[in-house]
CSV table of C-alpha atoms in Angstrom, one decimal:
chain,number,residue,atom,x,y,z
O,1,MET,CA,5.0,-18.9,-106.0
O,2,GLU,CA,8.7,-17.9,-105.7
O,3,SER,CA,10.8,-20.5,-104.0
O,4,ASN,CA,12.6,-19.8,-100.7
O,5,PHE,CA,15.5,-22.0,-101.8
O,6,ILE,CA,18.2,-19.7,-103.3
O,7,ASP,CA,21.5,-21.3,-104.1
O,8,TYR,CA,23.1,-18.4,-106.0
O,9,VAL,CA,23.6,-14.7,-105.2
O,10,LYS,CA,25.7,-11.9,-106.6
O,11,PHE,CA,26.7,-8.7,-104.9
O,12,PHE,CA,29.3,-5.9,-105.0
O,13,GLY,CA,31.5,-6.0,-101.9
O,14,ARG,CA,33.9,-3.3,-100.5
O,15,SER,CA,35.9,-3.7,-97.4
O,16,GLY,CA,36.7,-0.7,-95.2
O,17,ALA,CA,39.7,1.5,-96.0
O,18,GLY,CA,42.3,1.9,-93.3
O,19,GLY,CA,42.4,5.1,-91.3
O,20,ALA,CA,45.1,7.6,-91.9
O,21,GLY,CA,47.9,8.1,-89.4
O,22,SER,CA,48.0,11.4,-87.5
O,23,VAL,CA,50.5,14.2,-87.9
O,24,HIS,CA,50.5,15.7,-84.4
O,25,PHE,CA,53.0,17.1,-81.9
O,26,ARG,CA,52.8,17.1,-78.1
O,27,ARG,CA,51.8,20.5,-76.8
O,28,GLU,CA,51.4,21.1,-73.1
O,29,LYS,CA,51.7,24.2,-71.0
O,30,PHE,CA,55.3,23.7,-70.0
O,31,VAL,CA,56.3,21.7,-73.1
O,32,PRO,CA,55.9,24.1,-76.0
O,33,LYS,CA,57.9,22.0,-78.4
O,34,GLY,CA,57.1,18.4,-77.6
O,35,GLY,CA,57.9,15.6,-80.0
O,36,PRO,CA,55.6,13.9,-82.5
O,37,ASP,CA,52.8,11.9,-80.9
O,38,GLY,CA,50.5,11.2,-83.9
O,39,GLY,CA,48.7,7.9,-83.5
O,40,ASP,CA,48.1,5.2,-86.1
O,41,GLY,CA,44.9,4.9,-88.1
O,42,GLY,CA,42.4,2.1,-87.4
O,43,ARG,CA,42.0,-1.0,-89.5
O,44,GLY,CA,39.2,-1.0,-92.0
O,45,GLY,CA,36.3,-3.4,-91.5
O,46,HIS,CA,36.5,-6.9,-93.0
O,47,ILE,CA,33.7,-8.6,-94.9
O,48,THR,CA,33.6,-12.1,-93.4
O,49,LEU,CA,31.6,-15.3,-94.1
O,50,LYS,CA,30.5,-17.5,-91.2
O,51,GLY,CA,29.0,-20.9,-91.5
O,52,ASN,CA,25.6,-21.5,-89.8
O,53,LYS,CA,24.2,-25.0,-89.9
O,54,GLN,CA,20.7,-23.7,-89.2
O,55,LEU,CA,20.6,-22.0,-92.7
O,56,TRP,CA,19.8,-23.9,-95.8
O,57,THR,CA,19.3,-21.1,-98.4
O,58,LEU,CA,21.0,-17.8,-99.4
O,59,LEU,CA,17.6,-16.1,-99.6
O,60,HIS,CA,18.5,-13.6,-96.8
O,61,LEU,CA,21.3,-12.2,-99.1
O,62,LYS,CA,19.3,-12.1,-102.3
O,63,TYR,CA,18.5,-8.4,-102.2
O,64,ARG,CA,21.7,-7.1,-100.7
O,65,LYS,CA,23.3,-5.9,-103.9
O,66,HIS,CA,26.0,-3.7,-102.2
O,67,ILE,CA,27.8,-4.7,-99.0
O,68,ARG,CA,30.3,-2.2,-97.7
O,69,ALA,CA,32.3,-2.4,-94.5
O,70,GLU,CA,33.1,0.7,-92.4
O,71,ALA,CA,36.4,2.5,-92.8
O,72,GLY,CA,39.0,2.7,-90.0
O,73,LYS,CA,39.1,6.0,-88.1
O,74,PRO,CA,42.2,8.3,-88.4
O,75,GLY,CA,44.8,8.3,-85.6
O,76,GLU,CA,44.8,11.2,-83.1
O,77,GLY,CA,47.3,13.1,-81.0
O,78,GLY,CA,48.7,11.6,-77.8
O,79,ASN,CA,49.6,8.4,-79.7
O,80,ARG,CA,45.9,7.5,-79.8
O,81,THR,CA,45.1,4.8,-82.4
O,82,GLY,CA,41.9,5.4,-84.4
O,83,ALA,CA,39.0,2.9,-84.0
O,84,ASP,CA,38.8,0.0,-86.3
O,85,GLY,CA,36.0,-0.1,-88.8
O,86,GLU,CA,33.2,-2.4,-87.9
O,87,ASP,CA,33.4,-5.8,-89.6
O,88,ILE,CA,30.5,-7.2,-91.6
O,89,ILE,CA,29.8,-10.9,-90.9
O,90,LEU,CA,27.5,-12.6,-93.4
O,91,GLU,CA,26.1,-15.9,-92.0
O,92,VAL,CA,25.8,-18.5,-94.8
O,93,PRO,CA,24.8,-22.2,-95.0
O,94,VAL,CA,27.5,-24.7,-94.6
O,95,GLY,CA,28.6,-25.7,-98.2
O,96,THR,CA,28.8,-22.1,-99.5
O,97,ILE,CA,31.5,-21.2,-102.0
O,98,ALA,CA,32.6,-17.6,-102.7
O,99,ARG,CA,33.9,-16.7,-106.2
O,100,ASP,CA,35.2,-13.6,-107.9
O,101,ALA,CA,32.3,-12.8,-110.3
O,102,ASP,CA,34.5,-11.6,-113.1
O,103,SER,CA,37.2,-14.3,-113.2
O,104,GLY,CA,35.3,-17.2,-111.6
O,105,GLU,CA,38.2,-17.8,-109.3
O,106,LYS,CA,37.3,-19.6,-106.1
O,107,MET,CA,38.0,-17.4,-103.1
O,108,LEU,CA,36.9,-19.5,-100.1
O,109,GLU,CA,34.6,-22.2,-99.0
O,110,ILE,CA,32.7,-22.6,-95.8
O,111,LEU,CA,32.6,-26.3,-94.7
O,112,GLU,CA,31.8,-26.2,-91.0
O,113,ASP,CA,29.3,-24.7,-88.6
O,114,GLY,CA,30.8,-21.7,-87.0
O,115,GLU,CA,33.7,-21.5,-89.4
O,116,GLN,CA,34.6,-17.9,-90.1
O,117,LEU,CA,36.7,-16.8,-93.1
O,118,VAL,CA,37.6,-13.3,-94.3
O,119,LEU,CA,36.2,-12.7,-97.8
O,120,LEU,CA,37.5,-9.1,-98.3
O,121,SER,CA,40.2,-7.8,-95.9
O,122,GLY,CA,39.9,-4.3,-94.5
O,123,GLY,CA,42.9,-2.0,-95.2
O,124,ARG,CA,45.6,-1.6,-92.6
O,125,GLY,CA,45.7,1.7,-90.8
O,126,GLY,CA,48.5,4.2,-91.6
O,127,GLN,CA,51.3,4.9,-89.1
O,128,GLY,CA,51.3,8.2,-87.3
O,129,ASN,CA,54.2,10.6,-87.5
O,130,SER,CA,55.6,9.3,-84.1
O,131,HIS,CA,57.0,6.3,-86.1
O,132,TYR,CA,59.1,8.6,-88.3
O,133,LYS,CA,61.1,10.5,-85.8
O,134,THR,CA,64.8,10.1,-86.4
O,135,PRO,CA,68.0,11.7,-85.0
O,136,THR,CA,68.1,13.9,-88.1
O,137,ASN,CA,64.4,14.6,-88.3
O,138,GLN,CA,63.0,15.3,-84.8
O,139,ALA,CA,59.7,16.7,-86.1
O,140,PRO,CA,58.4,14.7,-89.0
O,141,ARG,CA,55.4,16.5,-90.6
O,142,PHE,CA,54.1,13.5,-92.4
O,143,ALA,CA,52.3,10.3,-91.7
O,144,GLN,CA,51.2,7.2,-93.6
O,145,THR,CA,47.8,7.0,-95.3
O,146,GLY,CA,45.7,4.0,-94.6
O,147,GLU,CA,45.5,1.1,-97.1
O,148,GLU,CA,42.7,1.4,-99.7
O,149,ALA,CA,39.5,-0.7,-99.5
O,150,ILE,CA,39.2,-3.9,-101.6
O,151,GLU,CA,36.3,-3.8,-104.1
O,152,ARG,CA,35.0,-6.9,-105.9
O,153,SER,CA,31.9,-8.4,-107.4
O,154,ILE,CA,31.3,-11.6,-105.5
O,155,VAL,CA,29.2,-14.7,-106.3
O,156,LEU,CA,28.1,-17.0,-103.5
O,157,GLU,CA,27.1,-20.5,-104.5
O,158,LEU,CA,25.5,-23.1,-102.3
O,159,LYS,CA,26.3,-26.8,-102.6
O,160,LEU,CA,24.0,-29.0,-100.5
O,161,LEU,CA,25.7,-31.2,-97.9
O,162,ALA,CA,23.9,-34.6,-97.9
O,163,ASP,CA,24.9,-38.2,-97.5
O,164,VAL,CA,22.9,-39.5,-100.4
O,165,GLY,CA,22.1,-37.7,-103.7
O,166,LEU,CA,19.2,-39.0,-105.8
O,167,VAL,CA,20.1,-39.0,-109.5
O,168,GLY,CA,17.7,-39.7,-112.3
O,169,PHE,CA,15.7,-38.3,-115.1
O,170,PRO,CA,12.4,-36.4,-114.4
O,171,ASN,CA,9.6,-38.6,-113.2
O,172,ALA,CA,12.0,-41.3,-111.9
O,173,GLY,CA,10.3,-41.3,-108.5
O,174,LYS,CA,13.0,-39.4,-106.6
O,175,SER,CA,10.5,-37.1,-104.8
O,176,THR,CA,8.2,-39.9,-104.0
O,177,LEU,CA,11.0,-42.0,-102.4
O,178,LEU,CA,12.1,-39.0,-100.4
O,179,SER,CA,8.6,-38.4,-99.0
O,180,THR,CA,8.3,-42.1,-98.3
O,181,VAL,CA,11.5,-42.5,-96.2
O,182,SER,CA,11.7,-39.1,-94.6
O,183,ALA,CA,9.5,-36.3,-93.2
O,184,ALA,CA,10.3,-34.2,-96.3
O,185,ARG,CA,7.2,-33.2,-98.4
O,186,PRO,CA,8.4,-32.3,-101.9
O,187,GLU,CA,5.9,-31.4,-104.5
O,188,ILE,CA,5.0,-34.5,-106.5
O,189,ALA,CA,3.2,-34.7,-109.8
O,190,ASP,CA,3.4,-36.7,-113.0
O,191,TYR,CA,5.1,-34.2,-115.2
O,192,PRO,CA,8.7,-33.3,-115.9
O,193,PHE,CA,10.6,-30.9,-113.6
O,194,THR,CA,8.1,-31.0,-110.8
O,195,THR,CA,11.2,-30.7,-108.5
O,196,LEU,CA,12.6,-27.3,-109.3
O,197,THR,CA,14.7,-26.9,-106.2
O,198,PRO,CA,16.7,-29.5,-104.2
O,199,ASN,CA,14.9,-31.0,-101.2
O,200,LEU,CA,16.6,-32.5,-98.2
O,201,GLY,CA,15.2,-35.2,-96.0
O,202,VAL,CA,16.5,-36.9,-92.9
O,203,VAL,CA,16.0,-40.7,-93.1
O,204,GLU,CA,15.7,-42.4,-89.7
O,205,TYR,CA,17.6,-45.6,-89.4
O,206,HIS,CA,17.9,-48.2,-86.6
O,207,ASP,CA,19.0,-47.3,-83.1
O,208,TYR,CA,18.4,-43.5,-83.5
O,209,LYS,CA,20.8,-43.3,-86.4
O,210,SER,CA,20.0,-41.3,-89.5
O,211,PHE,CA,21.3,-40.0,-92.8
O,212,VAL,CA,20.5,-37.1,-95.0
O,213,MET,CA,19.1,-37.6,-98.5
O,214,ALA,CA,18.9,-34.9,-101.2
O,215,ASP,CA,16.4,-35.0,-104.0
O,216,ILE,CA,18.2,-33.2,-106.8
O,217,PRO,CA,16.1,-31.9,-109.7
O,218,GLY,CA,15.9,-34.3,-112.6
O,219,ILE,CA,18.8,-34.5,-115.1
O,220,ILE,CA,18.1,-34.5,-118.8
O,221,GLU,CA,20.5,-35.5,-121.5
O,222,GLY,CA,22.7,-32.5,-122.2
O,223,ALA,CA,22.4,-31.0,-118.7
O,224,ALA,CA,26.2,-30.8,-118.4
O,225,GLU,CA,26.1,-28.3,-121.3
O,226,GLY,CA,23.3,-26.3,-119.7
O,227,ARG,CA,20.2,-27.8,-121.3
O,228,GLY,CA,17.1,-28.0,-119.2
O,229,LEU,CA,17.9,-26.9,-115.7
O,230,GLY,CA,21.5,-27.4,-116.5
O,231,THR,CA,24.6,-27.4,-114.2
O,232,ARG,CA,23.0,-25.3,-111.6
O,233,PHE,CA,21.7,-28.4,-109.9
O,234,LEU,CA,24.4,-30.8,-110.9
O,235,ARG,CA,26.8,-29.0,-108.5
O,236,HIS,CA,24.7,-30.1,-105.5
O,237,ILE,CA,25.6,-33.7,-106.4
O,238,GLU,CA,29.3,-33.0,-105.8
O,239,ARG,CA,29.0,-33.0,-102.1
O,240,ASN,CA,27.0,-36.3,-101.7
O,241,SER,CA,28.9,-39.2,-100.3
O,242,LEU,CA,26.8,-41.7,-102.2
O,243,LEU,CA,24.8,-41.5,-105.4
O,244,LEU,CA,21.6,-43.4,-105.7
O,245,PHE,CA,20.6,-43.7,-109.3
O,246,MET,CA,16.9,-44.1,-109.9
O,247,ILE,CA,15.4,-45.5,-113.1
O,248,PRO,CA,11.8,-46.6,-113.5
O,249,ALA,CA,10.9,-50.2,-114.3
O,250,ASP,CA,9.0,-49.1,-117.4
O,251,SER,CA,12.0,-47.4,-118.9
O,252,ASP,CA,12.7,-48.6,-122.5
O,253,ASP,CA,16.4,-49.4,-121.8
O,254,ILE,CA,17.6,-49.2,-118.1
O,255,ALA,CA,21.2,-49.9,-118.9
O,256,SER,CA,21.3,-47.2,-121.6
O,257,GLU,CA,19.6,-44.7,-119.3
O,258,TYR,CA,22.1,-45.4,-116.6
O,259,LYS,CA,25.0,-44.7,-119.1
O,260,VAL,CA,23.4,-41.4,-120.1
O,261,LEU,CA,23.1,-40.3,-116.4
O,262,LEU,CA,26.8,-41.4,-115.7
O,263,ASN,CA,27.9,-39.4,-118.8
O,264,GLU,CA,26.2,-36.2,-117.7
O,265,LEU,CA,27.8,-36.4,-114.3
O,266,GLN,CA,31.2,-37.2,-115.8
O,267,GLN,CA,31.0,-34.2,-118.2
O,268,HIS,CA,30.1,-31.9,-115.3
O,269,ASN,CA,32.8,-33.2,-112.9
O,270,PRO,CA,34.9,-36.4,-113.7
O,271,ASP,CA,35.4,-37.0,-109.9
O,272,LEU,CA,31.7,-37.8,-109.5
O,273,ILE,CA,32.3,-41.1,-111.2
O,274,ASP,CA,34.5,-42.3,-108.3
O,275,LYS,CA,31.7,-41.9,-105.7
O,276,THR,CA,29.9,-44.9,-104.3
O,277,LYS,CA,26.9,-45.8,-106.6
O,278,LEU,CA,23.7,-47.8,-106.0
O,279,LEU,CA,20.9,-48.4,-108.5
O,280,ALA,CA,17.2,-48.5,-107.6
O,281,ILE,CA,14.7,-49.7,-110.1
O,282,THR,CA,11.6,-47.7,-109.2
O,283,LYS,CA,7.9,-48.4,-109.8
O,284,SER,CA,8.6,-52.1,-109.5
O,285,ASP,CA,5.0,-52.8,-108.5
O,286,LEU,CA,4.4,-52.7,-112.2
O,287,LEU,CA,6.4,-55.9,-112.6
O,288,ASP,CA,5.7,-59.6,-112.0
O,289,GLU,CA,8.4,-61.8,-110.7
O,290,GLU,CA,9.3,-63.3,-114.1
O,291,LEU,CA,9.7,-59.8,-115.7
O,292,GLU,CA,11.8,-58.6,-112.8
O,293,GLN,CA,14.2,-61.5,-113.2
O,294,GLU,CA,14.5,-60.8,-116.9
O,295,ILE,CA,15.3,-57.1,-116.3
O,296,ALA,CA,17.8,-58.1,-113.6
O,297,LYS,CA,19.9,-59.9,-116.2
O,298,GLU,CA,20.4,-56.7,-118.2
O,299,LEU,CA,21.2,-54.3,-115.4
O,300,PRO,CA,24.6,-52.5,-115.1
O,301,LYS,CA,27.2,-54.1,-112.9
O,302,VAL,CA,26.4,-51.9,-109.8
O,303,PRO,CA,24.7,-52.9,-106.6
O,304,ASN,CA,20.9,-52.7,-107.4
O,305,ILE,CA,17.5,-53.3,-105.9
O,306,PHE,CA,13.9,-53.2,-107.1
O,307,ILE,CA,11.7,-50.9,-105.1
O,308,SER,CA,8.2,-49.4,-105.0
O,309,SER,CA,7.5,-46.4,-102.9
O,310,ILE,CA,3.7,-47.1,-103.3
O,311,THR,CA,3.8,-50.7,-102.0
O,312,GLN,CA,7.0,-50.3,-99.8
O,313,GLN,CA,8.6,-53.1,-101.8
O,314,GLY,CA,12.4,-53.1,-101.1
O,315,ILE,CA,12.3,-49.9,-99.1
O,316,GLY,CA,13.7,-51.4,-95.9
O,317,GLN,CA,16.4,-53.3,-97.8
O,318,LEU,CA,17.3,-50.1,-99.7
O,319,LYS,CA,17.9,-48.3,-96.4
O,320,ASN,CA,20.1,-51.1,-95.3
O,321,MET,CA,22.1,-51.0,-98.5
O,322,ILE,CA,22.5,-47.2,-98.2
O,323,TRP,CA,23.6,-47.4,-94.5
O,324,ASP,CA,26.1,-50.2,-95.1
O,325,ALA,CA,27.6,-48.3,-98.1
O,326,LEU,CA,27.9,-45.1,-96.1
O,327,GLN,CA,29.8,-47.0,-93.4
O,328,SER,CA,32.2,-48.7,-95.7
């Protein structure tokens, strides 16, 4: 079944051209030779992005391959300005970035609910001939044409906004943890890449407080170069305030696995290394106390905790650790 989560769309956009100014002269019954009274052309329609916190996917834009705003209307006699072309307002999730599809240049970014930014500006309307009257030219027979439309191929990318991003290889227990601590119900199974789309869950904390956790599809070594599911999902981690690394207790080498995960993030975006990091050793119900103590001696120097989503071991303490880290 096709997923409703779409975090990348591409379309051809064209703003509206400006309307032409009017060449017109005042003509009334007793004024056979009135002066120029041609009005200005209307502005062409903008294509605008508007943030909507109720949206979490770009699915509604997936099949809109051409988006064209209306052109401005030409000016008229009697100094009447032409009507502006109707703007097109595209509502997008908060966290949407617009890029030029050809150059990759970032054009704008929507960061707040209700924020409205112009993606492609409509052309200005041309001035009518009434603007060009001079002492030496009382009857100008020309006006300004409107500005041309702007055409561009546009890419919209969505980066999820979440407080906590879960980072780990496939089968690290990320989806299981999310389903344990929140109302989210991601697909869970014992094979790689069960999670093919990011899942968001709201984790309830004490006194009606909460934080948002994002289950990012599993990283594999080489993801930063596009292997596996590649950088398409790594970009979602960029917006997380805190990164929770998850490595299963039955891993051959937890410290080595942690280094590989860090390396993938660093190659994708070096700034990710500066984020607050916690480490959860998952599936700890497989360990006895003695083995847990042995593993603890070899762990990387990062705040860590042993947890089990099955037995609830350490889950309460983990939520406390996350909350405290988010407040610091």
